[in-house]
Amino acid sequence: GEDVEQSLFLSVREGDSSVINCTYTDSSSTYLYWYKQEPGAGLQLLTYIFSNMDMKQDQRLTVLLNKKDKHLSLRIADTQTGDSAIYFCAESPGYSTLTFGKGTMLLVSP
Amino acid sequence: EPEVTQTPSHQVTQMGQEVILRCVPISNHLYFYWYRQILGQKVEFLVSFYNNEISEKSEIFDDQFSVERPDGSNFTLKIRSTKLEDSAMYFCASTPQGGPLGDTQYFGPGTRLTVL
């Protein structure tokens, strides 16, 4: 079945860039998403990218998609302590459910 | 900005009891979902619902689970006889129809279910 893999932990200093990586197996993935989960809170949609795109930029967020390698990344520029959270990669063929990764815990230190 | 809401935020129950988790999806959305996240594990799909019927369900969604849209605004998940392993965070999500974000799922804040 479909699978989404992410590294579990990333630690950066405030002001640095963070790059969170994700790989997926489903070749029919049409939509790829990044969700953010702060402690005790729900899943907040951060950004998404269609599979026919290579890159999407949204303020401090840059999403890169390498469809050949089935690799997705999320870059957060000028990372702040408020960016500390768990970041989930998810994929969907576009008509059905989301398949999530286990999440990457991002810890931003001052 | 419209958002998905869920109640209660935390539910504690005894094993074997029935629980109903409630969700109010975004008002113009047509597709509804339940997911769960056991502590430390992945977010897992349970069920999707469209046009007043289940459109897809996972292996987790057995006969102990049911969903309902009783009044056109609420979307509920019922667990008939809870087990210890049902302890998890349960997320509701909804999806608008059509448009470039037609399939983007918007999640509620979750209900933490603790079964003792």
Short mmCIF file of C-alpha atoms in Angstrom, two decimals:
data_model
loop_
_atom_site.label_atom_id
_atom_site.label_comp_id
_atom_site.label_asym_id
_atom_site.label_seq_id
_atom_site.Cartn_x
_atom_site.Cartn_y
_atom_site.Cartn_z
CA GLY A 1 0.00 0.00 0.00
CA GLU A 2 0.91 3.66 0.03
CA ASP A 3 3.60 4.77 2.44
CA VAL A 4 5.01 8.12 3.46
CA GLU A 5 8.31 8.37 5.32
CA GLN A 6 9.85 11.28 7.17
CA SER A 7 12.80 11.78 9.45
CA LEU A 8 11.56 11.99 13.02
CA PHE A 9 13.48 14.92 14.45
CA LEU A 10 15.18 18.13 13.36
CA SER A 11 16.85 20.71 15.56
CA VAL A 12 17.86 24.17 14.32
CA ARG A 13 18.82 27.52 15.76
CA GLU A 14 16.57 30.53 15.47
CA GLY A 15 17.23 32.42 12.23
CA ASP A 16 18.55 29.38 10.38
CA SER A 17 16.70 27.64 7.57
CA SER A 18 14.97 24.32 8.28
CA VAL A 19 14.53 21.63 5.67
CA ILE A 20 12.13 18.78 6.38
CA ASN A 21 12.20 15.87 3.95
CA CYS A 22 9.59 13.33 2.97
CA THR A 23 9.45 10.39 0.58
CA TYR A 24 6.34 8.66 -0.69
CA THR A 25 5.64 5.53 -2.66
CA ASP A 26 2.31 6.12 -4.36
CA SER A 27 2.98 7.05 -7.99
CA SER A 28 -0.62 8.20 -8.40
CA SER A 29 -0.21 10.93 -5.79
CA THR A 30 -1.78 14.07 -7.17
CA TYR A 31 -1.71 16.32 -4.13
CA LEU A 32 1.04 16.57 -1.57
CA TYR A 33 0.58 18.49 1.64
CA TRP A 34 2.41 19.79 4.63
CA TYR A 35 0.50 20.03 7.90
CA LYS A 36 1.71 21.54 11.17
CA GLN A 37 0.69 20.28 14.60
CA GLU A 38 1.53 22.41 17.61
CA PRO A 39 1.48 20.80 21.08
CA GLY A 40 -2.06 19.93 22.10
CA ALA A 41 -3.53 21.31 18.89
CA GLY A 42 -4.99 19.88 15.69
CA LEU A 43 -3.56 19.66 12.22
CA GLN A 44 -3.10 22.98 10.46
CA LEU A 45 -2.74 22.96 6.69
CA LEU A 46 0.46 24.83 5.87
CA THR A 47 0.77 24.43 2.16
CA TYR A 48 0.18 22.00 -0.66
CA ILE A 49 1.58 21.29 -4.09
CA PHE A 50 0.12 19.60 -7.14
CA SER A 51 2.15 16.80 -8.68
CA ASN A 52 2.60 18.77 -11.92
CA MET A 53 4.58 21.44 -10.05
CA ASP A 54 8.25 21.38 -9.05
CA MET A 55 8.24 24.20 -6.57
CA LYS A 56 5.88 26.37 -4.65
CA GLN A 57 6.81 29.37 -2.51
CA ASP A 58 4.57 30.90 0.11
CA GLN A 59 6.24 33.58 2.22
CA ARG A 60 8.85 31.79 4.38
CA LEU A 61 7.82 28.37 3.08
CA THR A 62 9.26 26.71 -0.01
CA VAL A 63 8.05 23.31 -1.15
CA LEU A 64 10.17 21.32 -3.58
CA LEU A 65 8.87 18.24 -5.36
CA ASN A 66 11.01 15.71 -7.17
CA LYS A 67 8.40 13.51 -8.73
CA LYS A 68 10.94 11.14 -10.29
CA ASP A 69 12.44 10.34 -6.89
CA LYS A 70 9.09 10.76 -5.08
CA HIS A 71 10.73 13.22 -2.74
CA LEU A 72 9.09 16.24 -1.16
CA SER A 73 10.73 18.85 1.02
CA LEU A 74 9.61 21.82 3.07
CA ARG A 75 12.04 24.65 3.65
CA ILE A 76 11.30 27.21 6.32
CA ALA A 77 13.41 30.33 5.98
CA ASP A 78 14.43 32.38 9.03
CA THR A 79 13.06 29.75 11.42
CA GLN A 80 11.50 31.15 14.59
CA THR A 81 10.84 29.55 17.98
CA GLY A 82 7.14 29.67 17.11
CA ASP A 83 7.84 27.26 14.26
CA SER A 84 8.59 24.51 16.78
CA ALA A 85 5.99 21.83 16.09
CA ILE A 86 5.48 18.49 14.39
CA TYR A 87 5.31 18.71 10.61
CA PHE A 88 3.40 16.05 8.71
CA CYS A 89 3.82 15.23 5.07
CA ALA A 90 0.71 13.74 3.43
CA GLU A 91 -0.26 12.58 -0.01
CA SER A 92 -3.52 11.98 -1.82
CA PRO A 93 -4.44 10.73 -5.28
CA GLY A 94 -6.93 13.56 -5.31
CA TYR A 95 -10.19 11.77 -4.82
CA SER A 96 -9.60 9.83 -1.70
CA THR A 97 -8.07 9.85 1.70
CA LEU A 98 -4.82 11.27 2.93
CA THR A 99 -1.87 9.07 3.79
CA PHE A 100 0.32 10.69 6.42
CA GLY A 101 3.91 10.28 7.45
CA LYS A 102 4.81 9.85 11.13
CA GLY A 103 5.71 13.51 11.41
CA THR A 104 8.96 15.38 11.93
CA MET A 105 9.42 17.16 15.24
CA LEU A 106 11.11 20.51 14.61
CA LEU A 107 12.81 22.06 17.63
CA VAL A 108 13.97 25.65 17.26
CA SER A 109 16.39 26.88 19.89
CA PRO A 110 17.07 30.57 20.61
CA GLU B 1 -11.97 32.21 8.45
CA PRO B 2 -14.32 29.21 8.65
CA GLU B 3 -12.96 26.23 10.53
CA VAL B 4 -13.86 22.71 11.53
CA THR B 5 -14.84 22.41 15.19
CA GLN B 6 -14.92 19.32 17.39
CA THR B 7 -16.42 18.55 20.78
CA PRO B 8 -15.46 17.58 23.38
CA SER B 9 -11.78 18.40 23.36
CA HIS B 10 -11.13 15.54 25.78
CA GLN B 11 -13.33 12.53 26.58
CA VAL B 12 -12.57 10.00 29.28
CA THR B 13 -14.59 6.80 29.33
CA GLN B 14 -14.62 3.33 30.83
CA MET B 15 -13.85 0.32 28.67
CA GLY B 16 -17.03 -1.08 27.15
CA GLN B 17 -18.89 2.23 27.19
CA GLU B 18 -20.25 3.96 24.10
CA VAL B 19 -18.84 7.32 23.06
CA ILE B 20 -19.96 9.84 20.48
CA LEU B 21 -17.47 12.31 19.11
CA ARG B 22 -18.92 15.38 17.45
CA CYS B 23 -17.72 17.53 14.60
CA VAL B 24 -19.10 20.55 12.80
CA PRO B 25 -17.52 20.69 9.34
CA ILE B 26 -17.09 23.89 7.35
CA SER B 27 -20.56 24.80 6.15
CA ASN B 28 -20.22 24.54 2.37
CA HIS B 29 -18.10 21.39 2.44
CA LEU B 30 -19.50 18.14 1.09
CA TYR B 31 -16.99 15.45 2.04
CA PHE B 32 -16.26 14.50 5.62
CA TYR B 33 -13.61 12.34 7.22
CA TRP B 34 -12.51 10.86 10.50
CA TYR B 35 -8.87 10.12 11.27
CA ARG B 36 -7.18 8.99 14.45
CA GLN B 37 -3.71 9.34 15.87
CA ILE B 38 -2.57 6.96 18.57
CA LEU B 39 0.11 8.60 20.70
CA GLY B 40 3.45 8.50 18.92
CA GLN B 41 2.05 6.94 15.77
CA LYS B 42 0.90 8.08 12.35
CA VAL B 43 -2.37 9.79 11.64
CA GLU B 44 -4.57 7.00 10.25
CA PHE B 45 -7.63 7.24 8.05
CA LEU B 46 -10.83 5.78 9.45
CA VAL B 47 -13.72 6.69 7.17
CA SER B 48 -14.95 9.13 4.54
CA PHE B 49 -18.55 10.23 4.09
CA TYR B 50 -20.35 11.86 1.18
CA ASN B 51 -23.98 12.34 0.29
CA ASN B 52 -25.13 10.76 3.54
CA GLU B 53 -23.26 7.55 3.13
CA ILE B 54 -19.85 6.05 3.74
CA SER B 55 -17.72 6.31 0.62
CA GLU B 56 -14.59 4.61 1.95
CA LYS B 57 -13.44 3.03 5.18
CA SER B 58 -10.26 1.49 6.49
CA GLU B 59 -9.67 -1.84 8.20
CA ILE B 60 -9.73 -0.02 11.52
CA PHE B 61 -13.34 1.04 10.99
CA ASP B 62 -15.02 -2.20 12.07
CA ASP B 63 -18.54 -2.87 13.30
CA GLN B 64 -17.84 -1.05 16.55
CA PHE B 65 -17.65 2.24 14.65
CA SER B 66 -20.39 4.18 12.94
CA VAL B 67 -20.79 7.67 11.49
CA GLU B 68 -23.78 9.86 11.05
CA ARG B 69 -24.76 13.29 9.84
CA PRO B 70 -27.91 13.67 11.90
CA ASP B 71 -28.94 17.23 11.15
CA GLY B 72 -27.09 18.65 8.17
CA SER B 73 -24.44 20.38 10.25
CA ASN B 74 -23.02 17.86 12.73
CA PHE B 75 -20.95 14.85 11.76
CA THR B 76 -20.54 12.24 14.47
CA LEU B 77 -18.35 9.22 15.12
CA LYS B 78 -19.77 6.62 17.48
CA ILE B 79 -17.76 3.86 19.10
CA ARG B 80 -20.20 1.32 20.51
CA SER B 81 -18.08 -0.52 23.04
CA THR B 82 -14.75 1.18 23.61
CA LYS B 83 -11.54 -0.76 24.05
CA LEU B 84 -8.30 0.37 25.64
CA GLU B 85 -6.70 0.49 22.20
CA ASP B 86 -9.28 3.05 21.03
CA SER B 87 -7.46 5.65 23.13
CA ALA B 88 -6.23 8.20 20.59
CA MET B 89 -6.72 11.67 19.22
CA TYR B 90 -9.60 11.65 16.76
CA PHE B 91 -9.59 14.25 14.00
CA CYS B 92 -12.49 15.28 11.84
CA ALA B 93 -11.83 16.83 8.44
CA SER B 94 -13.92 18.24 5.62
CA THR B 95 -13.36 19.01 1.97
CA PRO B 96 -14.95 21.56 -0.33
CA GLN B 97 -16.24 20.59 -3.71
CA GLY B 98 -14.39 21.65 -6.82
CA GLY B 99 -11.79 24.35 -7.42
CA PRO B 100 -8.03 24.16 -6.99
CA LEU B 101 -8.46 23.35 -3.30
CA GLY B 102 -11.31 20.96 -3.96
CA ASP B 103 -9.52 18.07 -2.38
CA THR B 104 -7.67 19.82 0.40
CA GLN B 105 -8.81 18.53 3.74
CA TYR B 106 -9.30 20.97 6.58
CA PHE B 107 -8.90 19.44 10.01
CA GLY B 108 -10.52 20.16 13.32
CA PRO B 109 -8.50 20.47 16.54
CA GLY B 110 -9.22 16.89 17.54
CA THR B 111 -10.86 15.08 20.44
CA ARG B 112 -8.56 13.20 22.77
CA LEU B 113 -10.29 9.96 23.78
CA THR B 114 -8.94 8.16 26.85
CA VAL B 115 -10.34 4.71 27.60
CA LEU B 116 -9.70 3.44 31.12
#
